Coordinates of C-alpha atoms and ligand atoms in Angstrom, one line a residue:
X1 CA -8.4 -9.1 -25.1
X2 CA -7.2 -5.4 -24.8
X3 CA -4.1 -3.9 -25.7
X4 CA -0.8 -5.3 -23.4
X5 CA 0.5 -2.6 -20.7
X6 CA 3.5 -2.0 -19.0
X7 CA 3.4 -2.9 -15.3
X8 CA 7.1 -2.3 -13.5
X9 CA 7.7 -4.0 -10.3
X10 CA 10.9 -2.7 -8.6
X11 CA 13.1 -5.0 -5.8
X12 CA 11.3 -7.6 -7.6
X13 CA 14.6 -9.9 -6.8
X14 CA 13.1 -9.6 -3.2
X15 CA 10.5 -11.3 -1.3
X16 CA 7.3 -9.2 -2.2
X17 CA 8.5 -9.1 -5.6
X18 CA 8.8 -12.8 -5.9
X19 CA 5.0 -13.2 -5.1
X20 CA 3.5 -10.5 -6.3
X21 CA 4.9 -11.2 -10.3
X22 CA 3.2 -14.4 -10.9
X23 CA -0.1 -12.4 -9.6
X24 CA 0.2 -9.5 -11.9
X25 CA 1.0 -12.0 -14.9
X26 CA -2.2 -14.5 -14.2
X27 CA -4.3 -11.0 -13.9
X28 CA -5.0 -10.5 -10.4
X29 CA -4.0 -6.8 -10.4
X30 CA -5.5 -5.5 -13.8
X31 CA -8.3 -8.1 -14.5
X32 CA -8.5 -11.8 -16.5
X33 CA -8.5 -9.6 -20.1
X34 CA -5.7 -7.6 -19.7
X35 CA -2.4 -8.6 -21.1
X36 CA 1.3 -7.3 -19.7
X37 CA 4.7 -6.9 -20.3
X38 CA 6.2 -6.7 -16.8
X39 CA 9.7 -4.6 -16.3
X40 CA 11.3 -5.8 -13.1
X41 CA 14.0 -3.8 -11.5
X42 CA 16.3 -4.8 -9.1
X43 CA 20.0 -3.1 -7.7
X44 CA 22.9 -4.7 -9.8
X45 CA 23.7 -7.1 -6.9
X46 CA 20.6 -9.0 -7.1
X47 CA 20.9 -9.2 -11.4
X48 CA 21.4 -12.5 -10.9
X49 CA 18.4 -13.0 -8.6
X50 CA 16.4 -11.0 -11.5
X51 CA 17.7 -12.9 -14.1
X52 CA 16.8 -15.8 -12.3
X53 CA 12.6 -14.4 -11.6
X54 CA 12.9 -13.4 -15.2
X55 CA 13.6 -17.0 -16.5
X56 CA 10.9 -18.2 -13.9
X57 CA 8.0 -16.1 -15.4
X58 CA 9.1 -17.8 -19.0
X59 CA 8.9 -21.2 -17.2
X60 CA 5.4 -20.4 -15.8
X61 CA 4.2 -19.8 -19.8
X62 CA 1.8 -17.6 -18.9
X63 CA -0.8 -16.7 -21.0
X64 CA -1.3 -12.9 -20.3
X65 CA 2.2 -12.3 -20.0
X66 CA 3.2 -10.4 -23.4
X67 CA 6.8 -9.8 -22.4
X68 CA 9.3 -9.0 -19.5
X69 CA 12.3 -6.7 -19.4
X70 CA 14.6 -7.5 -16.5
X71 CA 17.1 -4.8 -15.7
X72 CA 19.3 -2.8 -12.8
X73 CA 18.6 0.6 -14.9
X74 CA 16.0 2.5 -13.6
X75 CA 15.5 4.6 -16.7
X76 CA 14.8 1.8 -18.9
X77 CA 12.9 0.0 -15.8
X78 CA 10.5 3.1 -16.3
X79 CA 10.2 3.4 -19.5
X80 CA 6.4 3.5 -20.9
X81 CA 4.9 2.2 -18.0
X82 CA 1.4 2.6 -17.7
X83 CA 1.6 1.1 -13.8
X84 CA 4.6 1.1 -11.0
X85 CA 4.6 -1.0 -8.3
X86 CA 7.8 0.2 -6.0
X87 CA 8.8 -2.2 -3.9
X88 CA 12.3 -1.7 -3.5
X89 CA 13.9 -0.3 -1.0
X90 CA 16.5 -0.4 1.8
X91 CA 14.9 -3.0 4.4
X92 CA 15.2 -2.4 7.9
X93 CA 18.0 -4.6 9.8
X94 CA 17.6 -5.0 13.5
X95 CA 18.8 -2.3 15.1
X96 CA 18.2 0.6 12.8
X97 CA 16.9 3.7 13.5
X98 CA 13.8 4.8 11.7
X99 CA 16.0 8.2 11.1
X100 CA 18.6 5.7 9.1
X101 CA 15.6 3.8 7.4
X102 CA 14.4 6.9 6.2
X103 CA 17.7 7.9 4.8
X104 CA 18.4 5.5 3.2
X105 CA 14.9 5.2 1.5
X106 CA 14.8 9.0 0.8
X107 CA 17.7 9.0 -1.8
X108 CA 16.0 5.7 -3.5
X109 CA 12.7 7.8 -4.2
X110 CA 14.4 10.7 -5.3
X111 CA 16.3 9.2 -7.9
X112 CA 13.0 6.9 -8.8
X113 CA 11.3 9.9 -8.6
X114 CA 13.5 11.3 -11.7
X115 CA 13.0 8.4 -13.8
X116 CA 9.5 7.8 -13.3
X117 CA 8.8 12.1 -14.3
X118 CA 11.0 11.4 -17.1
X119 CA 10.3 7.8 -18.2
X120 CA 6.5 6.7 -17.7
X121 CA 3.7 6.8 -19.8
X122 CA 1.6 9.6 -19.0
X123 CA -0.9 9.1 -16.5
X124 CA 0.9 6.4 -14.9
X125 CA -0.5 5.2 -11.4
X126 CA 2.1 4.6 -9.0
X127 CA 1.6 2.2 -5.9
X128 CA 4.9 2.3 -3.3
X129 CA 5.0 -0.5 -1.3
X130 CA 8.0 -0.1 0.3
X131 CA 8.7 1.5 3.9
X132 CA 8.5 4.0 5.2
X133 CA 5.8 3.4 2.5
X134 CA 4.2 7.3 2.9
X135 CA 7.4 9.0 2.9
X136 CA 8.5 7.4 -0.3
X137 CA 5.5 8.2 -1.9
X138 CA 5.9 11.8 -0.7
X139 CA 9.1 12.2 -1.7
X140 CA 8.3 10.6 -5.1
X141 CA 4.9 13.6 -5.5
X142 CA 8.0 16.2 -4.3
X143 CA 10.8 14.8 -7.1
X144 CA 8.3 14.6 -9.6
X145 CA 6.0 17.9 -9.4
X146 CA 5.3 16.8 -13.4
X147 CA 3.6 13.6 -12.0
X148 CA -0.2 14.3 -10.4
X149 CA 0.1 13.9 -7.5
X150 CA -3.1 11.7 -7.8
X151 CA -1.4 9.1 -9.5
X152 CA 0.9 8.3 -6.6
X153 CA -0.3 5.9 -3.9
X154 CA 1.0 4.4 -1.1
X155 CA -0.2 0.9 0.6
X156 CA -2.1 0.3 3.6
X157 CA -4.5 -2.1 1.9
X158 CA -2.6 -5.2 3.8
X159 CA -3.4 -3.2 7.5
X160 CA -7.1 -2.7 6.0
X161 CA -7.5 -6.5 4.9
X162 CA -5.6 -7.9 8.6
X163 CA -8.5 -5.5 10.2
X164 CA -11.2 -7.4 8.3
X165 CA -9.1 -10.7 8.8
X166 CA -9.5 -10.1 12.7
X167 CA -13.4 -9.0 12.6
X168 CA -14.2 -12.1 10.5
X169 CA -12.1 -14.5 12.8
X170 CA -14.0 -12.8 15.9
X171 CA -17.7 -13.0 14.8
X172 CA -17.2 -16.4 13.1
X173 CA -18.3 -14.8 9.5
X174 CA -16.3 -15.3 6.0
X175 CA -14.2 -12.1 5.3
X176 CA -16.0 -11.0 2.1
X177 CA -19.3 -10.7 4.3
X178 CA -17.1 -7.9 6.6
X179 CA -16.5 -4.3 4.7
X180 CA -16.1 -0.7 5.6
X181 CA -13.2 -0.8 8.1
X182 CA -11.3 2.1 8.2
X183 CA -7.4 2.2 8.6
X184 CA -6.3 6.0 9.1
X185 CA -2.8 7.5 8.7
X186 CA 0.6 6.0 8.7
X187 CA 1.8 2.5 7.7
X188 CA 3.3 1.9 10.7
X189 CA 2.6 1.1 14.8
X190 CA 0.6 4.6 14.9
X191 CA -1.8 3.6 12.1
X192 CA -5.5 3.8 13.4
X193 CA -7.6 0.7 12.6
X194 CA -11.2 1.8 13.1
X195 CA -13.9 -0.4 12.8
X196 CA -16.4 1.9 14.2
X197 CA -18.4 1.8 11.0
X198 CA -17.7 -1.3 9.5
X199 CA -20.6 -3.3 9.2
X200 CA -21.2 -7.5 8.9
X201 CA -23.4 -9.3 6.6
X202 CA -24.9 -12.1 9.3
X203 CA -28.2 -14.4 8.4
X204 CA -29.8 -11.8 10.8
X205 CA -28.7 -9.1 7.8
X206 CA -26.0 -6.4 7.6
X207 CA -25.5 -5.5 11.1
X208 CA -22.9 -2.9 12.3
X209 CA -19.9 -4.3 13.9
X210 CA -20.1 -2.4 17.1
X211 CA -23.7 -4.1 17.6
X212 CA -22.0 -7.4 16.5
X213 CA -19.1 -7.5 18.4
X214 CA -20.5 -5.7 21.5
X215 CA -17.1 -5.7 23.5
X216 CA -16.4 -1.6 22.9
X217 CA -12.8 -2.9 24.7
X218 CA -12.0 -5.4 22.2
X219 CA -12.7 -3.1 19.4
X220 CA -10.5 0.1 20.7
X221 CA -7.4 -2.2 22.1
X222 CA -7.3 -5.7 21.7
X223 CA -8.5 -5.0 17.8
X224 CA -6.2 -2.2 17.0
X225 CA -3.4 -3.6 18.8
X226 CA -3.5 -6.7 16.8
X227 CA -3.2 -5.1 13.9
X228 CA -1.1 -2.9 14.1
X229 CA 1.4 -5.3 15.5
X230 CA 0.7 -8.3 12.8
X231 CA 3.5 -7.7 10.8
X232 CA 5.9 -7.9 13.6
X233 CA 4.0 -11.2 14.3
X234 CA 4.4 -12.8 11.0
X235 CA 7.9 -12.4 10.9
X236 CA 8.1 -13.6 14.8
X237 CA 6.3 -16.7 13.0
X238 CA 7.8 -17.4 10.1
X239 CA 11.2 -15.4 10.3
X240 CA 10.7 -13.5 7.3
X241 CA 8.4 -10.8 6.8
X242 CA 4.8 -11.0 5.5
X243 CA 4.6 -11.1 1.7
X244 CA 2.1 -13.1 0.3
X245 CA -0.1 -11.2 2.3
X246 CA 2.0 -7.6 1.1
X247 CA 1.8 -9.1 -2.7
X248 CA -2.1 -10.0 -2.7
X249 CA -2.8 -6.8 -0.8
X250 CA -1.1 -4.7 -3.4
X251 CA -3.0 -6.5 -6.2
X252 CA -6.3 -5.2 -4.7
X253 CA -5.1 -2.0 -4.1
X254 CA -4.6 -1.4 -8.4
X255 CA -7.5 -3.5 -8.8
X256 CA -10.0 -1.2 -6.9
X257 CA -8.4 1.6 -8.0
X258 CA -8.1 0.5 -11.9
X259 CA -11.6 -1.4 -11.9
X260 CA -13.3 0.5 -9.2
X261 CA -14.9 -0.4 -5.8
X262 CA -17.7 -2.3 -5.3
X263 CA -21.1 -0.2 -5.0
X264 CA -21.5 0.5 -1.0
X265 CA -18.0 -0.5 -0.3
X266 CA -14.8 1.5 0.6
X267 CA -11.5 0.4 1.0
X268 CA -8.2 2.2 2.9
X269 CA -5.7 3.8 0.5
X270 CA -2.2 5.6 1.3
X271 CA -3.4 9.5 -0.7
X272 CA -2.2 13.0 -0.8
X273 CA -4.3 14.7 2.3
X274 CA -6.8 17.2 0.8
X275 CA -7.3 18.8 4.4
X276 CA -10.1 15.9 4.6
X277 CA -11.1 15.1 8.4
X278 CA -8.5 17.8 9.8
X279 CA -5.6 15.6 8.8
X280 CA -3.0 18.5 7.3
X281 CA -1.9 18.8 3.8
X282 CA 1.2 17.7 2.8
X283 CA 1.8 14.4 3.6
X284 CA 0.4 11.2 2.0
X285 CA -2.2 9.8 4.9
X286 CA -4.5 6.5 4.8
X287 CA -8.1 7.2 4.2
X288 CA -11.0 5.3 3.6
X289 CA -11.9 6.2 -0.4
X290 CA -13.9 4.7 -2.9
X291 CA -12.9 4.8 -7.3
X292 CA -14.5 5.1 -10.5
X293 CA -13.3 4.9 -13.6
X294 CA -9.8 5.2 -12.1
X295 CA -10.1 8.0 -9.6
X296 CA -10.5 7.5 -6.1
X297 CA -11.9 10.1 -3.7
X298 CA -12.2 9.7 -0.4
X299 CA -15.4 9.1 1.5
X300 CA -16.5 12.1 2.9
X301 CA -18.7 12.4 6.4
X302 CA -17.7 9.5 8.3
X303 CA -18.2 11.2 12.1
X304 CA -15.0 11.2 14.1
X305 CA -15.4 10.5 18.0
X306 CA -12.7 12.2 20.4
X307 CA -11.2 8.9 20.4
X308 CA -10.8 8.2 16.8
X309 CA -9.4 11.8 16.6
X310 CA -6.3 11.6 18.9
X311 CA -5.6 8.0 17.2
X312 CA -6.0 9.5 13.9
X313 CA -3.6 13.0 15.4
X314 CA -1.2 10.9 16.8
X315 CA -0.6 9.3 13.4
X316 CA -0.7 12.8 11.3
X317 CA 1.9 13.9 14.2
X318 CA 4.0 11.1 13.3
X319 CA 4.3 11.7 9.7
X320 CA 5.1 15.1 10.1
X321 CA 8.1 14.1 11.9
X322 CA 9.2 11.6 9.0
X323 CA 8.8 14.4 6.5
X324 CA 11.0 16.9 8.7
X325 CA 13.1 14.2 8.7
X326 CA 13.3 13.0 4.9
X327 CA 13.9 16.7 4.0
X328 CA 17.0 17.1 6.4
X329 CA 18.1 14.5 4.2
X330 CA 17.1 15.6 0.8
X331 CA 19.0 19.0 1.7
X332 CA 22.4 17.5 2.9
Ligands
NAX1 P1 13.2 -7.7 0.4 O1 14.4 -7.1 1.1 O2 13.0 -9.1 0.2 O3 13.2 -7.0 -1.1 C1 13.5 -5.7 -1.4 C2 14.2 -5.7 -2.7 O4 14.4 -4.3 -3.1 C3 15.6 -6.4 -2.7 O5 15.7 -7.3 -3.7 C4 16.5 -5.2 -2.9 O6 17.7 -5.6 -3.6 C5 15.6 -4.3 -3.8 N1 16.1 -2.9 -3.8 C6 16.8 -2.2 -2.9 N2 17.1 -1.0 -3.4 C7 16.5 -0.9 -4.6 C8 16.5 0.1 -5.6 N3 17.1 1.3 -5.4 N4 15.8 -0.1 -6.8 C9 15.2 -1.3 -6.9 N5 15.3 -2.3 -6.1 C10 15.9 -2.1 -4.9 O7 11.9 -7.0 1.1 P2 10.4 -7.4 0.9 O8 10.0 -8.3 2.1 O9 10.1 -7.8 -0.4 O10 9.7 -6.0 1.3 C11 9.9 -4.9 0.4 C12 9.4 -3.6 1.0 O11 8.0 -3.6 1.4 C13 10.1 -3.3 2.3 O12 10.5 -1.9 2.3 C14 9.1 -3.6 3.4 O13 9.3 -2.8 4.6 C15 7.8 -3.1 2.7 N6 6.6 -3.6 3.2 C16 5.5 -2.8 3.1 C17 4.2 -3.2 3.4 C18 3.1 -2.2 3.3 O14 2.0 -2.7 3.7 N7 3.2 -1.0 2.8 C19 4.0 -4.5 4.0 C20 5.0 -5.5 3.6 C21 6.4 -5.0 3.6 O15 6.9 -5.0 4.9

């Protein structure tokens, strides 16, 4: 066994954070040999709610699990971690504005933002989770210019796995035999599912998708509507908003990105933009990347058709809007 690290998982009083610990701690995120303390952090309201996870995790006797620190103070939440997971946040209620969402979410990151420059063990790899997830991560890079901006993350792993959840569903195949979607942009209704070089393994061989599917209709609406809509699904289903879905979808994201991707295979990750496929700087973007040895960098050469790049604009256009916004609010 190696060496125990520090993994924090913030609003872990909430639903995401409920799921997601119990994964971490059986090593689902960091692999079967690697043990953890886990510091959860939740707002003092829910310290009963933590307290309660907390004596949950001890319950569970966990083998891996090497500790937990339960608190409402950020900067001893952060302390020494060598992973973040953010998940906390202000949630959306019915009604809001995405202006008031992004508000309220703005001064969260900030201050996190503080604590994680001041607090974390260096080289710390962040994952934010919550929405509007690449905003927060943005304003996280901005509040901590100490902080690599490599290091900070945001997820769109759970839009990348729905896409290979619907190609599996449609061509009758398991999941792991689909790879190589692509989900561009924003995690939100503008995000760009693209399966246009995804390809199937079949008993015929790996095929490509678009020869698979053959139905270029299905593939540029029925597809991409699906997913972008699924969350709004689930919680038409089940009332409450996806989260063992979030929880296992952020548990890959650290995997692939500690462990590194599987040879051939790509997977969508919430990054920094580069300038890569005409997307502009300055504003955290999903792209399709691949890791090693704890790096990712993003696949380069993928050809963009006229279609893919007014999806992928649309998306860009968007999150240029929620950074105008975020900073009206960071300045007031
Ligand atoms: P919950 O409302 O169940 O949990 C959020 C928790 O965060 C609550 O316990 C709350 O008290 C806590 N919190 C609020 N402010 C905090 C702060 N300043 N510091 C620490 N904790 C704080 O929401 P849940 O369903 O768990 O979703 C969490 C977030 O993930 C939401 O923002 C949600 O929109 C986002 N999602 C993002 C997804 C993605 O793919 N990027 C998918 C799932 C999810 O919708």
């Amino acid at each position: 066994l190696k060496q125990p690290v520090k993994v924090l998982v913030t609003g872990a009083a909430g639903q995401i954070g409920y799921a997601i610990v119990a994964m971490i701690a059986r090593g689902l995120m960091l692999g079967p040999d690697q043990p953890v303390v886990l510091h959860v952090l939740d707002i003092p309201r829910m310290a009963d709610a933590l307290n309660g996870v907390r004596m949950e995790l001890v319950d569970a006797a966990l083998p891996l699990l090497r500790g937990v620190v339960a608190t409402s103070d950020e900067a001893e939440a952060f302390q020494g971690v060598n992973f973040a997971v953010l998940i906390g946040g202000w949630p959306r209620k019915d009604g809001m504005e995405r202006k008031d969402l992004i508000a309220k979410n703005v001064a969260i990151y900030k201050s996190q933002a503080s604590a994680l420059q001041q607090q974390a063990a260096p080289n710390c790899k962040v994952l934010v989770v919550a929405n509007p997830a690449n905003t927060n991560a943005l304003m996280l890079k901005e509040f901590a210019p100490a902080v690599p901006a490599k290091n900070i993350t945001c997820l769109t792993r759970l839009d990348h796995n729905r896409a290979l959840g619907q190609i599996a569903e449609r061509l009758g195949v398991h999941v792991a035999d689909v790879r190589n979607v692509v989900v561009w942009g924003n995690h939100s209704s503008t995000q760009f599912p693209d399966a246009s070089h995804a390809t199937a393994r079949t008993e015929h061989g790996e095929k490509p998708v678009t020869e698979l599917v053959a139905d270029e209709k299905w593939l540029r609406e029925e597809f991409v509507s699906t997913v972008q809509q699924r969350g709004a699904a689930v919680i038409k289903a089940r009332k409450q908003s996806s989260s063992l879905s979030a929880a296992s979808a952020a548990c890959d994201h650290m995997r692939d990105w500690i462990l590194g991707t599987p040879k051939g295979t790509w997977v969508s990750m919430g990054v920094y933009s580069d300038g890569s496929y005409g997307v502009p700087e300055g504003i955290f973007y999903s792209f399709p990347v691949t890791c090693e040895k704890g790096e990712w960098s993003i696949v380069q050469g993928l050809h963009v058709d006229d279609f893919a790049r007014s999806k992928m604009d649309l998306s860009a256009n968007e999150l240029n809007e929620e950074r105008s916004m975020a900073y009206e609010f960071v300045n007031t």
